[in-house]
Amino acid sequence: MAAEIGIGTGMIALSASLAVGLTAIATAWAEQSIGAAAVGAMAEKEELFGKGLILTVIPESLVIFGLVVAILILGLATGA
Amino acid sequence: MIRPKPMSKVTIFGPKTFMKQVIEKLYDLGAVHIEDFTKKSEEEYFDIGEPYPSNEKNAEVLVKLRTLASLLKLSVKGGKASTTSIDIIEEKTGKLYTQVTDKLSRKDYLARLAKIYSKKQDEKALASLKVDLSPDFNNSNYIHYFGIVNTQFDLLKEEIEKSSPKSAAFSSNYEGFSVVGIFVDAKKKEKVDSILAGYDFSPIEGPFAKKQFPDLASKPATRFVKLGYEAEQVEKKLKQAEFDVQQLIADQSKFIIESERRLTVESEKAEAPLRFATSKNTFLIKGWVPTENLKKMDDQIGKVTDRKVMIKVDKIGKKDNVPVAFNHPKIVEPFEAFMDLYTLPSYKEIDPTFFMFLTFPIFFGFMLGDVGYGLVCLLLFMWLKAKMPGAKHMLNAFIIASVMSVVFGFVYGEYFGIEEIPMSMAVALHSEKLICQPEHAAEAGTHGEAAAESHGEAAEDHGEEGALCNLPRLLQRSHQIQDLLSIAVLFGIVHLMIGFIVGFINVYHAHGFMHAVYEKLGWLMILPLIVWLLMNFLGIIKGYVATMLSVILPQSSLPVLGVMFLIGTVLVVKGEGIRGLIEVVFMSLMSNILSYARLMAVGLASVSLAVVVNDLAGQMFAAGPIGIVGGVLVLIVGHGINIALGILSPFLHALRLHYVEFFNKFFTGGGKRFKAFGQLE
């Protein structure tokens, strides 16, 4: 089974993993400072939970796009 | 259901002589949200009202009652209001207060004392005492006491000297305790004994006293307590003191809770005039009444005041911040908690709670989607609901969401991540025809034909040894990723369309038809091209979802969609200005739609983890008895973690899709909750 996977497929898999992995790092990076600030604000005023949550999860779109791109790339592998 | 309760703006105006009756009536009705009167300048004719004169006294009693409740760890939430007269409550509270503080401080003293004995610190305590043993006292006419006492030394000394003039007393302080050494006339022993007993005198045990004062030990009259005796005594006393406190709680908690309630009610009534505008002889209340209660209030107030108080209904102005009272059937109510978490809708816009009720459980279920996990969650939330009645609303929402997870679990055919059972087991159950379903086309984006082909193959497999029986399902999550993605994105498109339509209605009511066209219809016209791009250019939407959608948006419709897009863009730019243009250029709508891909991603992560846990445990089971123990452990821990994640992330992501993607299309919020005067918390 393993022998059947050519170098091309391997590259495709690798690029898909990069698409998810790098965007995940970017998301984490962006969220850490927003999250810290949001928790700080919530400690002062509890009603800010909703707004804090929204601001914190905004960068999540990055990793979602990464995932979508990864799926598109994997689509190449099955298509080829 | 999608609008808050209609409100009427009322002004209640009358002579001050009727103020008390009106307050009483309004409180009983619990139907008016009072707007606090604020005096804007000194010249204003009206003044802020003054509370009832009785309020100050009541407030003191109330503080005592609340202190009692907190000392005795009683919860004063809820409960009936007592009907006893305030004077009796006041008297009883005063007595109870001293009783409780005395009992608690004695209990505290005994508990600390017991610790001294259990840590064997009594020798050290005695060592801190410096006694000047002059020969006068060192003879058998005197008896002596060495020990710890629960009072201040000066007070004790005074009392002792009064009862036995020939005496000497010494003291020291050890970790907050008064350690005393007392010498008194032997004839006065009984009197002194009773004084000391009143202060819970605890003599230091014999061996230590003998060591400290060797020459006293040789006196014939000397008697010291045995080692260990006093520790036991203190322990006993402590138990009794604790029992006394428990007894007191059992006897008095009803009185405390009901009186607290009563005085809270009284003080709310007494302080109500602080929220009114008053002149020398009149008072004026501004507030809001649900229109359905208006007539009742008018009648009742008319009755108690003999129609001497006027109620005027005004038109709601543009700038009025009308309080919002939700108006939902019982099943939608739990989702109000999600609005509280964000911001309440304002009075004039559509209340999105109902839409959340429709879509939140579907999103949650779509992500969690496992019969086993759903049932575990269901039981967990029901248990939590019994444990924490305070979070009842939120948990009810979760219970509905868990039921949806079970439903989606059947759709996906997943039971704790198990998707298939060995054929032999299905045959043994005599139900292989019933439950086994031919293998679905595994490849992403397979079309009807390929699916039909593999149907045939799978059917042949059935007879073979070691074949697997696929549990019935509509969609196999772990293999039909592309279909799952398409469905998730389709959810997004529909959700956003609902958002824009609701937004259209909101803007139409607030600013008129043309504004609604510019701001919302424009976006709705942009949407089809984006969907077309997702289908035909990006290839995100594939498979049967694409087939379905292409009925509405065939590939050849591009020119039409392009024109619609351009018109839509012009409308959006007209409605929202340069911001709108930026949003169109950067395809914010597409990113909104793709954001719903998380519905697929979160679900996929959950099922993958479950499959990994099952496989790992399966391999361990094959490795003998130790493996079985390990395997069970892996199953419990693995699925435990997965369920915890499976609650947390679907919850957050479903919530986020509503708050960010959905609400942005129509919701402004900023309403304040309707809180009726006299409404219990």
JSON list of C-alpha atoms in Angstrom, two decimals, chain B residues 273-396:
[
{"chain": "B", "resi": 273, "resn": "PRO", "atom": "CA", "xyz": [-40.52, 57.20, 46.14]},
{"chain": "B", "resi": 274, "resn": "LEU", "atom": "CA", "xyz": [-36.81, 57.71, 45.45]},
{"chain": "B", "resi": 275, "resn": "ARG", "atom": "CA", "xyz": [-37.65, 56.78, 41.87]},
{"chain": "B", "resi": 276, "resn": "PHE", "atom": "CA", "xyz": [-40.59, 59.17, 41.60]},
{"chain": "B", "resi": 277, "resn": "ALA", "atom": "CA", "xyz": [-40.83, 62.85, 40.88]},
{"chain": "B", "resi": 278, "resn": "THR", "atom": "CA", "xyz": [-42.59, 64.65, 43.69]},
{"chain": "B", "resi": 279, "resn": "SER", "atom": "CA", "xyz": [-43.68, 68.17, 44.47]},
{"chain": "B", "resi": 280, "resn": "LYS", "atom": "CA", "xyz": [-45.02, 69.42, 47.79]},
{"chain": "B", "resi": 281, "resn": "ASN", "atom": "CA", "xyz": [-48.40, 67.76, 47.34]},
{"chain": "B", "resi": 282, "resn": "THR", "atom": "CA", "xyz": [-48.18, 65.54, 44.29]},
{"chain": "B", "resi": 283, "resn": "PHE", "atom": "CA", "xyz": [-46.23, 62.63, 42.91]},
{"chain": "B", "resi": 284, "resn": "LEU", "atom": "CA", "xyz": [-45.51, 61.52, 39.38]},
{"chain": "B", "resi": 285, "resn": "ILE", "atom": "CA", "xyz": [-44.36, 58.11, 38.18]},
{"chain": "B", "resi": 286, "resn": "LYS", "atom": "CA", "xyz": [-43.09, 57.44, 34.67]},
{"chain": "B", "resi": 287, "resn": "GLY", "atom": "CA", "xyz": [-42.82, 53.92, 33.45]},
{"chain": "B", "resi": 288, "resn": "TRP", "atom": "CA", "xyz": [-43.74, 51.15, 31.07]},
{"chain": "B", "resi": 289, "resn": "VAL", "atom": "CA", "xyz": [-46.57, 48.64, 31.21]},
{"chain": "B", "resi": 290, "resn": "PRO", "atom": "CA", "xyz": [-47.11, 45.70, 28.88]},
{"chain": "B", "resi": 291, "resn": "THR", "atom": "CA", "xyz": [-50.15, 46.82, 26.88]},
{"chain": "B", "resi": 292, "resn": "GLU", "atom": "CA", "xyz": [-51.99, 43.63, 27.83]},
{"chain": "B", "resi": 293, "resn": "ASN", "atom": "CA", "xyz": [-51.87, 44.66, 31.52]},
{"chain": "B", "resi": 294, "resn": "LEU", "atom": "CA", "xyz": [-52.76, 48.30, 31.02]},
{"chain": "B", "resi": 295, "resn": "LYS", "atom": "CA", "xyz": [-56.48, 48.04, 31.53]},
{"chain": "B", "resi": 296, "resn": "LYS", "atom": "CA", "xyz": [-56.15, 45.89, 34.62]},
{"chain": "B", "resi": 297, "resn": "MET", "atom": "CA", "xyz": [-53.75, 48.36, 36.19]},
{"chain": "B", "resi": 298, "resn": "ASP", "atom": "CA", "xyz": [-55.99, 51.28, 35.36]},
{"chain": "B", "resi": 299, "resn": "ASP", "atom": "CA", "xyz": [-59.01, 49.58, 36.97]},
{"chain": "B", "resi": 300, "resn": "GLN", "atom": "CA", "xyz": [-57.20, 48.49, 40.10]},
{"chain": "B", "resi": 301, "resn": "ILE", "atom": "CA", "xyz": [-55.55, 51.82, 40.77]},
{"chain": "B", "resi": 302, "resn": "GLY", "atom": "CA", "xyz": [-58.83, 53.58, 40.10]},
{"chain": "B", "resi": 303, "resn": "LYS", "atom": "CA", "xyz": [-60.48, 51.34, 42.66]},
{"chain": "B", "resi": 304, "resn": "VAL", "atom": "CA", "xyz": [-58.03, 51.96, 45.50]},
{"chain": "B", "resi": 305, "resn": "THR", "atom": "CA", "xyz": [-57.73, 55.68, 44.90]},
{"chain": "B", "resi": 306, "resn": "ASP", "atom": "CA", "xyz": [-61.33, 56.43, 44.05]},
{"chain": "B", "resi": 307, "resn": "ARG", "atom": "CA", "xyz": [-60.25, 57.65, 40.60]},
{"chain": "B", "resi": 308, "resn": "LYS", "atom": "CA", "xyz": [-58.23, 60.47, 42.15]},
{"chain": "B", "resi": 309, "resn": "VAL", "atom": "CA", "xyz": [-55.01, 59.35, 40.49]},
{"chain": "B", "resi": 310, "resn": "MET", "atom": "CA", "xyz": [-54.60, 59.90, 36.79]},
{"chain": "B", "resi": 311, "resn": "ILE", "atom": "CA", "xyz": [-52.96, 57.43, 34.40]},
{"chain": "B", "resi": 312, "resn": "LYS", "atom": "CA", "xyz": [-51.92, 58.87, 31.08]},
{"chain": "B", "resi": 313, "resn": "VAL", "atom": "CA", "xyz": [-50.73, 56.78, 28.13]},
{"chain": "B", "resi": 314, "resn": "ASP", "atom": "CA", "xyz": [-48.22, 58.49, 25.83]},
{"chain": "B", "resi": 315, "resn": "LYS", "atom": "CA", "xyz": [-47.02, 57.65, 22.37]},
{"chain": "B", "resi": 316, "resn": "ILE", "atom": "CA", "xyz": [-43.65, 55.93, 22.27]},
{"chain": "B", "resi": 317, "resn": "GLY", "atom": "CA", "xyz": [-41.08, 58.39, 20.98]},
{"chain": "B", "resi": 318, "resn": "LYS", "atom": "CA", "xyz": [-38.18, 57.62, 18.62]},
{"chain": "B", "resi": 319, "resn": "LYS", "atom": "CA", "xyz": [-35.58, 58.14, 21.31]},
{"chain": "B", "resi": 320, "resn": "ASP", "atom": "CA", "xyz": [-37.29, 56.15, 24.05]},
{"chain": "B", "resi": 321, "resn": "ASN", "atom": "CA", "xyz": [-35.32, 53.18, 25.29]},
{"chain": "B", "resi": 322, "resn": "VAL", "atom": "CA", "xyz": [-38.26, 50.85, 25.74]},
{"chain": "B", "resi": 323, "resn": "PRO", "atom": "CA", "xyz": [-37.65, 47.93, 28.10]},
{"chain": "B", "resi": 324, "resn": "VAL", "atom": "CA", "xyz": [-37.87, 44.53, 26.47]},
{"chain": "B", "resi": 325, "resn": "ALA", "atom": "CA", "xyz": [-40.04, 41.73, 27.85]},
{"chain": "B", "resi": 326, "resn": "PHE", "atom": "CA", "xyz": [-39.54, 38.49, 25.94]},
{"chain": "B", "resi": 327, "resn": "ASN", "atom": "CA", "xyz": [-42.63, 36.90, 24.55]},
{"chain": "B", "resi": 328, "resn": "HIS", "atom": "CA", "xyz": [-41.90, 33.26, 23.85]},
{"chain": "B", "resi": 329, "resn": "PRO", "atom": "CA", "xyz": [-43.53, 29.87, 24.20]},
{"chain": "B", "resi": 330, "resn": "LYS", "atom": "CA", "xyz": [-41.96, 27.75, 26.91]},
{"chain": "B", "resi": 331, "resn": "ILE", "atom": "CA", "xyz": [-39.75, 25.71, 24.64]},
{"chain": "B", "resi": 332, "resn": "VAL", "atom": "CA", "xyz": [-38.01, 28.78, 23.22]},
{"chain": "B", "resi": 333, "resn": "GLU", "atom": "CA", "xyz": [-37.38, 30.36, 26.63]},
{"chain": "B", "resi": 334, "resn": "PRO", "atom": "CA", "xyz": [-34.09, 28.54, 27.37]},
{"chain": "B", "resi": 335, "resn": "PHE", "atom": "CA", "xyz": [-32.49, 30.33, 24.44]},
{"chain": "B", "resi": 336, "resn": "GLU", "atom": "CA", "xyz": [-33.10, 33.71, 26.06]},
{"chain": "B", "resi": 337, "resn": "ALA", "atom": "CA", "xyz": [-29.98, 32.90, 28.07]},
{"chain": "B", "resi": 338, "resn": "PHE", "atom": "CA", "xyz": [-27.90, 33.23, 24.88]},
{"chain": "B", "resi": 339, "resn": "MET", "atom": "CA", "xyz": [-29.34, 36.67, 24.32]},
{"chain": "B", "resi": 340, "resn": "ASP", "atom": "CA", "xyz": [-28.46, 37.68, 27.87]},
{"chain": "B", "resi": 341, "resn": "LEU", "atom": "CA", "xyz": [-24.95, 36.53, 27.17]},
{"chain": "B", "resi": 342, "resn": "TYR", "atom": "CA", "xyz": [-24.70, 38.81, 24.14]},
{"chain": "B", "resi": 343, "resn": "THR", "atom": "CA", "xyz": [-27.07, 41.74, 24.30]},
{"chain": "B", "resi": 344, "resn": "LEU", "atom": "CA", "xyz": [-30.83, 41.96, 24.45]},
{"chain": "B", "resi": 345, "resn": "PRO", "atom": "CA", "xyz": [-32.65, 42.95, 21.29]},
{"chain": "B", "resi": 346, "resn": "SER", "atom": "CA", "xyz": [-33.96, 46.49, 21.27]},
{"chain": "B", "resi": 347, "resn": "TYR", "atom": "CA", "xyz": [-37.69, 46.99, 21.40]},
{"chain": "B", "resi": 348, "resn": "LYS", "atom": "CA", "xyz": [-38.15, 47.85, 17.75]},
{"chain": "B", "resi": 349, "resn": "GLU", "atom": "CA", "xyz": [-36.24, 45.06, 16.09]},
{"chain": "B", "resi": 350, "resn": "ILE", "atom": "CA", "xyz": [-37.05, 41.41, 15.55]},
{"chain": "B", "resi": 351, "resn": "ASP", "atom": "CA", "xyz": [-36.09, 39.27, 18.52]},
{"chain": "B", "resi": 352, "resn": "PRO", "atom": "CA", "xyz": [-33.71, 36.58, 17.20]},
{"chain": "B", "resi": 353, "resn": "THR", "atom": "CA", "xyz": [-34.26, 34.15, 20.08]},
{"chain": "B", "resi": 354, "resn": "PHE", "atom": "CA", "xyz": [-36.71, 32.13, 18.04]},
{"chain": "B", "resi": 355, "resn": "PHE", "atom": "CA", "xyz": [-34.22, 31.73, 15.20]},
{"chain": "B", "resi": 356, "resn": "MET", "atom": "CA", "xyz": [-31.59, 30.61, 17.68]},
{"chain": "B", "resi": 357, "resn": "PHE", "atom": "CA", "xyz": [-34.04, 28.04, 18.96]},
{"chain": "B", "resi": 358, "resn": "LEU", "atom": "CA", "xyz": [-34.40, 26.73, 15.42]},
{"chain": "B", "resi": 359, "resn": "THR", "atom": "CA", "xyz": [-30.77, 26.66, 14.34]},
{"chain": "B", "resi": 360, "resn": "PHE", "atom": "CA", "xyz": [-28.58, 26.38, 17.44]},
{"chain": "B", "resi": 361, "resn": "PRO", "atom": "CA", "xyz": [-29.55, 22.76, 18.23]},
{"chain": "B", "resi": 362, "resn": "ILE", "atom": "CA", "xyz": [-29.18, 21.80, 14.57]},
{"chain": "B", "resi": 363, "resn": "PHE", "atom": "CA", "xyz": [-25.66, 23.21, 14.41]},
{"chain": "B", "resi": 364, "resn": "PHE", "atom": "CA", "xyz": [-24.72, 21.65, 17.73]},
{"chain": "B", "resi": 365, "resn": "GLY", "atom": "CA", "xyz": [-26.14, 18.28, 16.69]},
{"chain": "B", "resi": 366, "resn": "PHE", "atom": "CA", "xyz": [-24.54, 18.47, 13.26]},
{"chain": "B", "resi": 367, "resn": "MET", "atom": "CA", "xyz": [-21.14, 18.88, 14.91]},
{"chain": "B", "resi": 368, "resn": "LEU", "atom": "CA", "xyz": [-21.45, 16.43, 17.80]},
{"chain": "B", "resi": 369, "resn": "GLY", "atom": "CA", "xyz": [-23.63, 13.94, 15.91]},
{"chain": "B", "resi": 370, "resn": "ASP", "atom": "CA", "xyz": [-23.15, 10.65, 17.78]},
{"chain": "B", "resi": 371, "resn": "VAL", "atom": "CA", "xyz": [-25.89, 8.62, 19.41]},
{"chain": "B", "resi": 372, "resn": "GLY", "atom": "CA", "xyz": [-23.67, 7.57, 22.33]},
{"chain": "B", "resi": 373, "resn": "TYR", "atom": "CA", "xyz": [-22.19, 11.00, 22.97]},
{"chain": "B", "resi": 374, "resn": "GLY", "atom": "CA", "xyz": [-25.58, 12.63, 22.61]},
{"chain": "B", "resi": 375, "resn": "LEU", "atom": "CA", "xyz": [-27.08, 10.33, 25.24]},
{"chain": "B", "resi": 376, "resn": "VAL", "atom": "CA", "xyz": [-24.17, 10.90, 27.61]},
{"chain": "B", "resi": 377, "resn": "CYS", "atom": "CA", "xyz": [-24.56, 14.66, 27.18]},
{"chain": "B", "resi": 378, "resn": "LEU", "atom": "CA", "xyz": [-28.29, 14.41, 27.69]},
{"chain": "B", "resi": 379, "resn": "LEU", "atom": "CA", "xyz": [-27.85, 12.55, 30.98]},
{"chain": "B", "resi": 380, "resn": "LEU", "atom": "CA", "xyz": [-25.08, 14.88, 32.07]},
{"chain": "B", "resi": 381, "resn": "PHE", "atom": "CA", "xyz": [-27.15, 18.00, 31.47]},
{"chain": "B", "resi": 382, "resn": "MET", "atom": "CA", "xyz": [-30.20, 16.51, 33.17]},
{"chain": "B", "resi": 383, "resn": "TRP", "atom": "CA", "xyz": [-28.07, 15.69, 36.18]},
{"chain": "B", "resi": 384, "resn": "LEU", "atom": "CA", "xyz": [-26.57, 19.19, 36.20]},
{"chain": "B", "resi": 385, "resn": "LYS", "atom": "CA", "xyz": [-30.04, 20.68, 35.95]},
{"chain": "B", "resi": 386, "resn": "ALA", "atom": "CA", "xyz": [-31.07, 18.89, 39.12]},
{"chain": "B", "resi": 387, "resn": "LYS", "atom": "CA", "xyz": [-27.82, 19.99, 40.79]},
{"chain": "B", "resi": 388, "resn": "MET", "atom": "CA", "xyz": [-27.79, 23.63, 39.73]},
{"chain": "B", "resi": 389, "resn": "PRO", "atom": "CA", "xyz": [-31.29, 25.04, 39.42]},
{"chain": "B", "resi": 390, "resn": "GLY", "atom": "CA", "xyz": [-29.73, 28.47, 38.86]},
{"chain": "B", "resi": 391, "resn": "ALA", "atom": "CA", "xyz": [-28.48, 27.55, 35.40]},
{"chain": "B", "resi": 392, "resn": "LYS", "atom": "CA", "xyz": [-31.76, 25.86, 34.45]},
{"chain": "B", "resi": 393, "resn": "HIS", "atom": "CA", "xyz": [-32.41, 27.90, 31.33]},
{"chain": "B", "resi": 394, "resn": "MET", "atom": "CA", "xyz": [-29.01, 27.42, 29.77]},
{"chain": "B", "resi": 395, "resn": "LEU", "atom": "CA", "xyz": [-29.08, 23.69, 30.57]},
{"chain": "B", "resi": 396, "resn": "ASN", "atom": "CA", "xyz": [-32.50, 23.28, 28.99]}
]
